[in-house]
Short mmCIF file of C-alpha atoms in Angstrom, two decimals:
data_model
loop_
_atom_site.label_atom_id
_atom_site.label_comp_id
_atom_site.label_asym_id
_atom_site.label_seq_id
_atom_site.Cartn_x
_atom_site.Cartn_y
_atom_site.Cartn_z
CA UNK A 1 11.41 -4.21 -10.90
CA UNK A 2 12.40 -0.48 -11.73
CA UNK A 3 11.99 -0.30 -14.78
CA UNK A 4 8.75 -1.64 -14.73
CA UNK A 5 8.14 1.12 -11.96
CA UNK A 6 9.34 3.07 -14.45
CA UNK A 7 7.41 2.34 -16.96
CA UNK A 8 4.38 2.64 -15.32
CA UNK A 9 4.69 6.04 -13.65
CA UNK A 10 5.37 7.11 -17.49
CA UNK A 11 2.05 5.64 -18.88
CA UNK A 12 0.28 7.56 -16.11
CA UNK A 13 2.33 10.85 -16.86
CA UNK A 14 1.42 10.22 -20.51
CA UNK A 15 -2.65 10.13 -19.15
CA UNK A 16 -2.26 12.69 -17.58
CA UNK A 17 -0.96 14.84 -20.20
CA UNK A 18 -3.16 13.61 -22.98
CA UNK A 19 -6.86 11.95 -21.61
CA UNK A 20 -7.78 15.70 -20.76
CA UNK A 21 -6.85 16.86 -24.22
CA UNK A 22 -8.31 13.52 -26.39
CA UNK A 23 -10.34 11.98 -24.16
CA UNK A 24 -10.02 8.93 -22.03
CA UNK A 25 -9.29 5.77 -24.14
CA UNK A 26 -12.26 3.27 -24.59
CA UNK A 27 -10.15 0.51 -22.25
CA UNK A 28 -7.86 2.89 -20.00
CA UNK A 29 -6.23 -0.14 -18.32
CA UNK A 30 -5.30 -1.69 -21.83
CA UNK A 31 -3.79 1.68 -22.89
CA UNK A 32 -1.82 2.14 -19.44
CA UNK A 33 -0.32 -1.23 -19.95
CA UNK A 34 0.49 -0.81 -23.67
CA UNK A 35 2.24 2.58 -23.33
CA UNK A 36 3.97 0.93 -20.26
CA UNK A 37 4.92 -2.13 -22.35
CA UNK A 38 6.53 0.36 -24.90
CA UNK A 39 7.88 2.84 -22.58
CA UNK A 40 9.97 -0.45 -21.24
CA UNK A 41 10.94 -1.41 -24.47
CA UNK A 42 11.97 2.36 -25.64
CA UNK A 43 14.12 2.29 -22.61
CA UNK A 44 15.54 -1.18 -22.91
CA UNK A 45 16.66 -0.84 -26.67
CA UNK A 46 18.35 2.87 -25.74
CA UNK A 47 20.53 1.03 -23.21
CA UNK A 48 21.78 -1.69 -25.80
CA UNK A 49 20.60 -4.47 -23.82
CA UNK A 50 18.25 -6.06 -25.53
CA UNK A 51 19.54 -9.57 -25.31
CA UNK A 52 19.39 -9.88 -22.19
CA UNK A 53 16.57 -8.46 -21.77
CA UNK A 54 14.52 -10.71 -23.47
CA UNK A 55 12.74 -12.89 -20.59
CA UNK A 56 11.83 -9.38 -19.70
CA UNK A 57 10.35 -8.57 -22.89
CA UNK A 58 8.32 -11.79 -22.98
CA UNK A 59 6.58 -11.39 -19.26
CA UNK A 60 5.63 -7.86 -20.43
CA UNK A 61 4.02 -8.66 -23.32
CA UNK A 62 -0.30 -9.22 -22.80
CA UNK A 63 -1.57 -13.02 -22.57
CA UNK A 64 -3.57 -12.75 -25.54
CA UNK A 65 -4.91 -16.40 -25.26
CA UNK A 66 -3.39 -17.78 -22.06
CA UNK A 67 -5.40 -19.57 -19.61
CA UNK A 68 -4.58 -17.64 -16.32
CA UNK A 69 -4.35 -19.98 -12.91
CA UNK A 70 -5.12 -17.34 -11.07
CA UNK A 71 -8.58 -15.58 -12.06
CA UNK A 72 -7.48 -12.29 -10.41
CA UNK A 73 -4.79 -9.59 -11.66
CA UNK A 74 -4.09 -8.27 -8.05
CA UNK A 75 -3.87 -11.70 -6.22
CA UNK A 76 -1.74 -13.39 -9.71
CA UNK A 77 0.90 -10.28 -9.26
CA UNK A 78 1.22 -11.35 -5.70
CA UNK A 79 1.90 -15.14 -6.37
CA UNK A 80 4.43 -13.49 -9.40
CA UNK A 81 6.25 -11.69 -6.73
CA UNK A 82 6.45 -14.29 -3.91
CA UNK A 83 9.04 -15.80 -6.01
CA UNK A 84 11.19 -18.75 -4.21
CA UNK A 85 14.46 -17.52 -5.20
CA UNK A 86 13.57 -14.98 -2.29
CA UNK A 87 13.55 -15.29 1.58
CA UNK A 88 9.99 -15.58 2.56
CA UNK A 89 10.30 -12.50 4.48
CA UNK A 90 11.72 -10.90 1.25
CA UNK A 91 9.06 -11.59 -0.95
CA UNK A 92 6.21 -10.47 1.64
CA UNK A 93 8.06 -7.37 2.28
CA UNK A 94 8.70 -6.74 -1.68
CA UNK A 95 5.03 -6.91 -2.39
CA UNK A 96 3.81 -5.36 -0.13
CA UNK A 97 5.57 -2.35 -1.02
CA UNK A 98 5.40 -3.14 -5.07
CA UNK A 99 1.50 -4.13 -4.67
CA UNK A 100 0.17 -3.78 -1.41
CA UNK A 101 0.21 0.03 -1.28
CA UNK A 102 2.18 -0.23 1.87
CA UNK A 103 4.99 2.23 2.84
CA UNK A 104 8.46 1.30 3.82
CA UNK A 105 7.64 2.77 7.34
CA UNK A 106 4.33 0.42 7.39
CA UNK A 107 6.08 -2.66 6.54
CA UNK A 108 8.53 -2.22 8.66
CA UNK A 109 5.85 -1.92 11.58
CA UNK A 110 4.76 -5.28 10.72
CA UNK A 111 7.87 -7.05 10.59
CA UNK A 112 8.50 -5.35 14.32
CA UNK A 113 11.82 -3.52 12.72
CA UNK A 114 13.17 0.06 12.59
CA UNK A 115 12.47 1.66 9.04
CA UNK A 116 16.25 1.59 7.69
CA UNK A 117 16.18 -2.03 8.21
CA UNK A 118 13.19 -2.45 6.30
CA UNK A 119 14.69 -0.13 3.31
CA UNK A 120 18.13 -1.51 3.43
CA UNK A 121 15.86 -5.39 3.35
CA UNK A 122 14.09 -4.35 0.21
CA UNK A 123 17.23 -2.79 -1.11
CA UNK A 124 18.98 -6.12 -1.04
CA UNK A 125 15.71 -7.92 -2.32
CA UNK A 126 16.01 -6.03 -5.61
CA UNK A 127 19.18 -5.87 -5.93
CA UNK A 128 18.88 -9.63 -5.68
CA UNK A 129 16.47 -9.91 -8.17
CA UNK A 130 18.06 -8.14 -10.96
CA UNK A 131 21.56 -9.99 -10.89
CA UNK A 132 19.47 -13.23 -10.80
CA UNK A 133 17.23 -12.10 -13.39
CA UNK A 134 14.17 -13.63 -11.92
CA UNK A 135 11.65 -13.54 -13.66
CA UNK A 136 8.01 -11.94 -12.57
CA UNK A 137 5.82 -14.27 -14.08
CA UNK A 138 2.24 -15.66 -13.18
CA UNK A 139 3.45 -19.82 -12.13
CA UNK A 140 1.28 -22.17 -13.33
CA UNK A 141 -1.17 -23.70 -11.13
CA UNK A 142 0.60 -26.99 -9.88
CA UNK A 143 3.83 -24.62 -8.65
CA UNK A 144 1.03 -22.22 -7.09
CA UNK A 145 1.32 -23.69 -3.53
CA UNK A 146 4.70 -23.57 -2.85
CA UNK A 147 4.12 -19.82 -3.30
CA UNK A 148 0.76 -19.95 -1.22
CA UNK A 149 2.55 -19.37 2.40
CA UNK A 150 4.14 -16.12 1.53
CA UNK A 151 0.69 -14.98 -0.69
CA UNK A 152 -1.45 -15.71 2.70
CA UNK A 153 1.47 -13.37 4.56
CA UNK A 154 1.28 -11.13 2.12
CA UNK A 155 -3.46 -10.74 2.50
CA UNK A 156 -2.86 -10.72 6.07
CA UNK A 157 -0.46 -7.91 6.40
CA UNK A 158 -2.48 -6.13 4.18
CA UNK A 159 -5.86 -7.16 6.21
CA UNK A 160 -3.25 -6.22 9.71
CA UNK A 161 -2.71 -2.68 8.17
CA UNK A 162 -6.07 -1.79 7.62
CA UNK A 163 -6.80 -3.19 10.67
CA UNK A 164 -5.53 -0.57 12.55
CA UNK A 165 -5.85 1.70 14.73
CA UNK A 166 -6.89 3.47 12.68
CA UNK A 167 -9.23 0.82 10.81
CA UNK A 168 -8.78 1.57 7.18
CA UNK A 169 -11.81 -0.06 5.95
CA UNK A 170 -10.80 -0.22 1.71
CA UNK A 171 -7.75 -2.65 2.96
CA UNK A 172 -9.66 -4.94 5.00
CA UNK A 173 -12.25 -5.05 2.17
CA UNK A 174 -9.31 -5.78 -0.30
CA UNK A 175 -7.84 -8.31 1.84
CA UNK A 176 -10.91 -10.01 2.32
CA UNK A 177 -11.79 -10.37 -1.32
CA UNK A 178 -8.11 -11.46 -2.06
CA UNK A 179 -8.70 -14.02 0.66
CA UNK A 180 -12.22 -15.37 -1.26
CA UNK A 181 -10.53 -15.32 -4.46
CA UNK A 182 -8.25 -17.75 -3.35
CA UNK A 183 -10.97 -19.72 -1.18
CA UNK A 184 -12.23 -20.51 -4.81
CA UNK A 185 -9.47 -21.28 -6.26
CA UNK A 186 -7.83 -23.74 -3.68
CA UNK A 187 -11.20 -24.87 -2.30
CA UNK A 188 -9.33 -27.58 -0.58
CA UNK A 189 -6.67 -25.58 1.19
CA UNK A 190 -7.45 -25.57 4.97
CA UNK A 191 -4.90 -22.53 6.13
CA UNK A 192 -6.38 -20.36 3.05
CA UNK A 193 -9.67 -21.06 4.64
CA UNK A 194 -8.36 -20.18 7.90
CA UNK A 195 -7.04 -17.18 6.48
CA UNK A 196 -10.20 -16.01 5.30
CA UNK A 197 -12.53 -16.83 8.28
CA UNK A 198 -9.51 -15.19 10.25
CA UNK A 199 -10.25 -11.80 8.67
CA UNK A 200 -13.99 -12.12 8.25
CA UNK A 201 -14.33 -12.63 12.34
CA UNK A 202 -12.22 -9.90 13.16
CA UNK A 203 -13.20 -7.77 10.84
CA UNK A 204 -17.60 -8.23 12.55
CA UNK A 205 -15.74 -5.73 15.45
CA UNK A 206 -14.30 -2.87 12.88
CA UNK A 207 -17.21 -0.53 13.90
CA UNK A 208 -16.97 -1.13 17.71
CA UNK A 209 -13.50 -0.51 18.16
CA UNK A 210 -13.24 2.84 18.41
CA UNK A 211 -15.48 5.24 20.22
CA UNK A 212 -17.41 8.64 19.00
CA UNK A 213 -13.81 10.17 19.90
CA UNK A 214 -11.80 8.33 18.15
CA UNK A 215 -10.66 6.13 20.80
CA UNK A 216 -9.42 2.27 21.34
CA UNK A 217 -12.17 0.67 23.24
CA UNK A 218 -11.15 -3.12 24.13
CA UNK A 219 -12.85 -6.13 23.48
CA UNK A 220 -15.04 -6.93 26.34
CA UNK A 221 -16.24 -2.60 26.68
CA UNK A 222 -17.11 -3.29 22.81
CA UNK A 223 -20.86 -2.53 22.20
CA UNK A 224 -21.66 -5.74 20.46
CA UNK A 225 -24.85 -4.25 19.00
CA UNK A 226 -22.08 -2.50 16.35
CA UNK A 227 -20.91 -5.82 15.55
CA UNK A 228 -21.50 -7.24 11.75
CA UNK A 229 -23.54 -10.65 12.37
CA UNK A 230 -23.62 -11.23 8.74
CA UNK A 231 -19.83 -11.53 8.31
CA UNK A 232 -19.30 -13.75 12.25
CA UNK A 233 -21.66 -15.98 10.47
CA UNK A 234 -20.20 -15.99 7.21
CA UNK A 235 -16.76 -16.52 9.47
CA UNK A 236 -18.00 -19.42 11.28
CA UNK A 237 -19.17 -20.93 8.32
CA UNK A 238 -15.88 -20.72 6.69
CA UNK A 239 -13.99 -21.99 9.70
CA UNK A 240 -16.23 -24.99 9.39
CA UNK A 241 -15.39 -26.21 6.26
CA UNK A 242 -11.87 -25.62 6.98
CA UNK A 243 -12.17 -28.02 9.83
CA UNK A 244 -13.50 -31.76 8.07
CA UNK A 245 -10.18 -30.89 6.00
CA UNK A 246 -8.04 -32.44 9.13
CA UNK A 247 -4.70 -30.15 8.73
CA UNK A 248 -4.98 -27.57 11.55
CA UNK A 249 -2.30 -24.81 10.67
CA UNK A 250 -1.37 -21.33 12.17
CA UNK A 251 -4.52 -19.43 10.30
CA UNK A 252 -7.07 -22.01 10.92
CA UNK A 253 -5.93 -21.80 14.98
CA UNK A 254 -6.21 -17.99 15.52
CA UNK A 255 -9.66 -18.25 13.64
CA UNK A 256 -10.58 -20.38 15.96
CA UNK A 257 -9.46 -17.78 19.31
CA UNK A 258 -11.22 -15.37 17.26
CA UNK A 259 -14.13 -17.53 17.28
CA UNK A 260 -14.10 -17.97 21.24
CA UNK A 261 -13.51 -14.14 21.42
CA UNK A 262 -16.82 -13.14 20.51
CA UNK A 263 -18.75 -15.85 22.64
CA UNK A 264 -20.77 -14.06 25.42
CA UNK A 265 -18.79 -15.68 27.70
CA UNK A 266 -15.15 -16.13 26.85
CA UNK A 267 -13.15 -19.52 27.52
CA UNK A 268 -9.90 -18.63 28.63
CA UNK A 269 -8.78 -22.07 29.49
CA UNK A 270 -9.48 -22.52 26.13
CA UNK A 271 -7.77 -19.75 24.57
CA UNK A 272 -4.83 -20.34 26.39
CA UNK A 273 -4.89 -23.95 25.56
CA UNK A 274 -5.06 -22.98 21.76
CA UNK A 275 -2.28 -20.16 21.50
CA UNK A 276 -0.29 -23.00 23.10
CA UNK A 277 -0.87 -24.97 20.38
CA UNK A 278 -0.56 -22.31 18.09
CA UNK A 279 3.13 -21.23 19.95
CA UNK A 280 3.78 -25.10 18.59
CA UNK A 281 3.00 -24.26 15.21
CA UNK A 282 4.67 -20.67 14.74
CA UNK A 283 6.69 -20.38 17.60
CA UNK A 284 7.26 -16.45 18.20
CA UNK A 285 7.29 -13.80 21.08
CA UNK A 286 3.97 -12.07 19.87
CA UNK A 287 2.28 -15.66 20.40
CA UNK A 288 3.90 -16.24 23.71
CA UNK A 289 2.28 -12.60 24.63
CA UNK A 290 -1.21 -13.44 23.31
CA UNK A 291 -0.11 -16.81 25.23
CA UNK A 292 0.62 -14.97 28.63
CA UNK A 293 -2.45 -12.75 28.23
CA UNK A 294 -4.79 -15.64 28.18
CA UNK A 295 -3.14 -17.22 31.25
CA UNK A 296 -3.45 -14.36 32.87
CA UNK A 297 -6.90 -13.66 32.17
CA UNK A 298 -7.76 -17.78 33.08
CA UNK A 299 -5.50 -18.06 36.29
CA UNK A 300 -4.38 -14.79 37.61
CA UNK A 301 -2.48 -11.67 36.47
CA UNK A 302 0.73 -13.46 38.58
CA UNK A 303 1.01 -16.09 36.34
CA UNK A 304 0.39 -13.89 33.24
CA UNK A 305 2.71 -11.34 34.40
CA UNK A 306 5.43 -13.86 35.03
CA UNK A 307 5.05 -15.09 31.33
CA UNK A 308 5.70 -12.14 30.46
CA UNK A 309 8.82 -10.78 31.50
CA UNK A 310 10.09 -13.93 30.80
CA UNK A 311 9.95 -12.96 26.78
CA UNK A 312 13.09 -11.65 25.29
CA UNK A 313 12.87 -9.81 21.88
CA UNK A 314 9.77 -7.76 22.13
CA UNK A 315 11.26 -4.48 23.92
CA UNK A 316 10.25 -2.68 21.32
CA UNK A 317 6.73 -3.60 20.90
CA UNK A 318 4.27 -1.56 22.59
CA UNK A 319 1.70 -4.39 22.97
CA UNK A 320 4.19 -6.09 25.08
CA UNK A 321 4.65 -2.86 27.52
CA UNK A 322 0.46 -2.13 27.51
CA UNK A 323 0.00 -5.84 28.34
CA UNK A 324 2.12 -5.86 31.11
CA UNK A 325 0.89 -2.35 32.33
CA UNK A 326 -2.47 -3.87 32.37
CA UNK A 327 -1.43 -6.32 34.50
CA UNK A 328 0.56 -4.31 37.09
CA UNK A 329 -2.32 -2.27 37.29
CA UNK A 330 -4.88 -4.85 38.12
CA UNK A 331 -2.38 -6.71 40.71
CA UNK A 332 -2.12 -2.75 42.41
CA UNK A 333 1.25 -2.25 42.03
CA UNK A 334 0.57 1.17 40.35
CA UNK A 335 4.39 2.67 40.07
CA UNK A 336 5.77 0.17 38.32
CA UNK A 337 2.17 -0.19 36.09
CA UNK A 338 2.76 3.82 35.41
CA UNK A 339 6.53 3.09 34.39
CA UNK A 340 5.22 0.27 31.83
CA UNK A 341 2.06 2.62 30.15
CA UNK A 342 4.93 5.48 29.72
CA UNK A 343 7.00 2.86 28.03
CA UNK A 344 4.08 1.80 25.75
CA UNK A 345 3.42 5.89 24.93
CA UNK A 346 6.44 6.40 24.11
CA UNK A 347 6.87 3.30 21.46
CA UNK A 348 2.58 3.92 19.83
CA UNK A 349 2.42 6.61 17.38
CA UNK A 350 -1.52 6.48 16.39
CA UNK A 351 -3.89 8.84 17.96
CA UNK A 352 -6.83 5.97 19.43
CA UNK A 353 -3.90 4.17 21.13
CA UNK A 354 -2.24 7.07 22.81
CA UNK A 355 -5.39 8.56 23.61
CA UNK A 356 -6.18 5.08 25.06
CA UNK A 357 -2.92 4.45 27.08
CA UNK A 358 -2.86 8.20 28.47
CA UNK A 359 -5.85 7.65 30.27
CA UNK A 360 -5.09 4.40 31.92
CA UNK A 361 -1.72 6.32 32.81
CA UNK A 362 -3.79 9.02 34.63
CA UNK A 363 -5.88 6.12 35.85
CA UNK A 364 -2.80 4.64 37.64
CA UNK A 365 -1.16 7.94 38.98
CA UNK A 366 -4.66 9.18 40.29
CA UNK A 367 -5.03 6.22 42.39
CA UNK A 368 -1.20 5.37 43.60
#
């Protein structure tokens, strides 16, 4: 992994240096990877290790005539990296920062854990790596799905990040091409459909969730003239192949309470009925939130609010304190809703959240 890092950031340096003075190549990527490819070698004959670097050698040298499984270089790297050897954690976490574009401080956001856990994580995972020797190499199509849970982990963090706040619209687009690509290539793969209608409905809000200052504006205050009809449709139609397929997983489910969430009229029974199903699935605390939000919103902020603060785990995560906030503010107990929005300010860092949460804060105090 580092020296191919390596290797890289010297073919670029090399550009750099020389495509202002001679001109840019005819096929810039083909030149980047063959002054990579021999930057690596350089550097693995001065250290005598040759030998054993040979596996090495072989995955950097170009396919000339190999049939690729995987007809896209950004999407094959990630199936190369989610190698099984790894913790399924490990390898998401390792590509996204390798190929994602991702920081460590990003990543670690995701995976709801401080930053020097993250580092010291990806530390171990190539450290791991390089005493195994495991090779990065495309896998051939039939050992492709036992790689395919951590690849759809890896799109969706990537689709979560540009999500935002702030929406970063070039990673949702990436995501969501990433998530066709493999819709064509495992046609009959229900969750990678589920995946992709997943991203497709939520990204129809990206223009309504913000307002002209640059704040969060929730769900049901969304203008839903800003809302991207083309993609819901092309959501819903995706959703509905996945369904004839029979084999409802964890993506297919949450495309489904993304479908409900853009009715005019939202089920909550409904929702709440699914993320239970869902908590079967992939049990976790963030589910049993979304879980106790629904309730909440189908039988009363008591019950939600009970749900709640019966989660352990999520202390941390500002969703968890916002969510409850909400619901000590709408039950009138405005003290204890002002304690739980300072609680959620001090754990969000981005500007549209704060902004969001301060004013609710005021909200509270202005009226207790």
């Amino acid at each position: 992994m580092e020296l191919a890092e390596d290797a890289v950031q010297e073919a670029f340096a090399a550009a750099l240096e020389r495509w202002p003075r001679d001109g840019a190549p005819a096929n810039p990527g083909a030149w980047l990877l063959t002054t990579a490819r021999n930057r690596a070698i350089d550097r693995i004959r001065r250290e005598q290790t040759l030998r054993r670097k040979t596996e090495l050698l072989a995955a950097l040298e170009p396919a000339e005539e190999v049939d690729e499984p995987v007809p896209d270089e950004r999407l094959s790297l990630i199936f190369a990296c989610c190698h099984p050897a790894l913790s399924t954690e490990a390898q998401v976490a390792l590509t996204l920062r390798t190929l994602g574009g991702l920081t460590t401080e990003e990543i670690a956001r995701a995976f709801l854990v401080p930053e020097p856990t993250m580092a010291q994580r990806l530390v171990r995972a190539k450290k791991k790596i390089r005493a195994a020797g495991i090779p990065f190499r495309v896998p051939p199509d039939h050992l492709l799905p036992e790689r395919l849970r951590s690849a759809l982990a890896v799109v969706y963090l990537i689709f979560n990040e540009g999500y935002g706040p702030p929406p970063r619209g070039e990673l949702c687009e990436e995501a969501i091409r990433l998530g066709k690509v493999l819709a064509v290539l495992m046609p009959d793969e229900p969750e990678v459909l589920g995946l992709l209608a997943l991203m497709l409905l939520h990204d129809a809000r990206r223009a309504a969730r913000l307002d002209a200052t640059g704040e969060l504006v929730l769900l049901e205050d969304q203008d839903r003239s800003l809302w991207d009809d083309a993609r819901i449709e092309e959501g819903h139609a995706v959703l509905e192949r996945a369904l004839p397929l029979r084999q409802p997983g964890p993506y297919q489910l949450q495309a489904a309470i993304a479908s409900l969430h853009l009715e005019p009229e939202q089920d909550w029974p409904q929702i709440a009925a699914l993320y239970g199903r869902l908590a079967g699935l992939a049990p976790s605390p963030v589910v049993e939130l979304n879980r106790a939000v629904a309730v909440a919103m189908a039988q009363g902020p008591e019950q939600g609010l009970a749900l709640i603060d019966g989660i352990d785990g999520l202390d941390g995560y500002r969703h968890l304190h916002s969510a409850r906030a909400d619901l000590l503010r709408r039950l009138g107990r405005g003290r204890e809703a002002a304690e739980a929005y300072d609680r959620a300010l001090a754990l969000a860092s981005q500007p549209a959240e704060r902004a969001f949460l301060e004013r609710r804060l005021a909200e509270v105090r202005s009226s207790a």
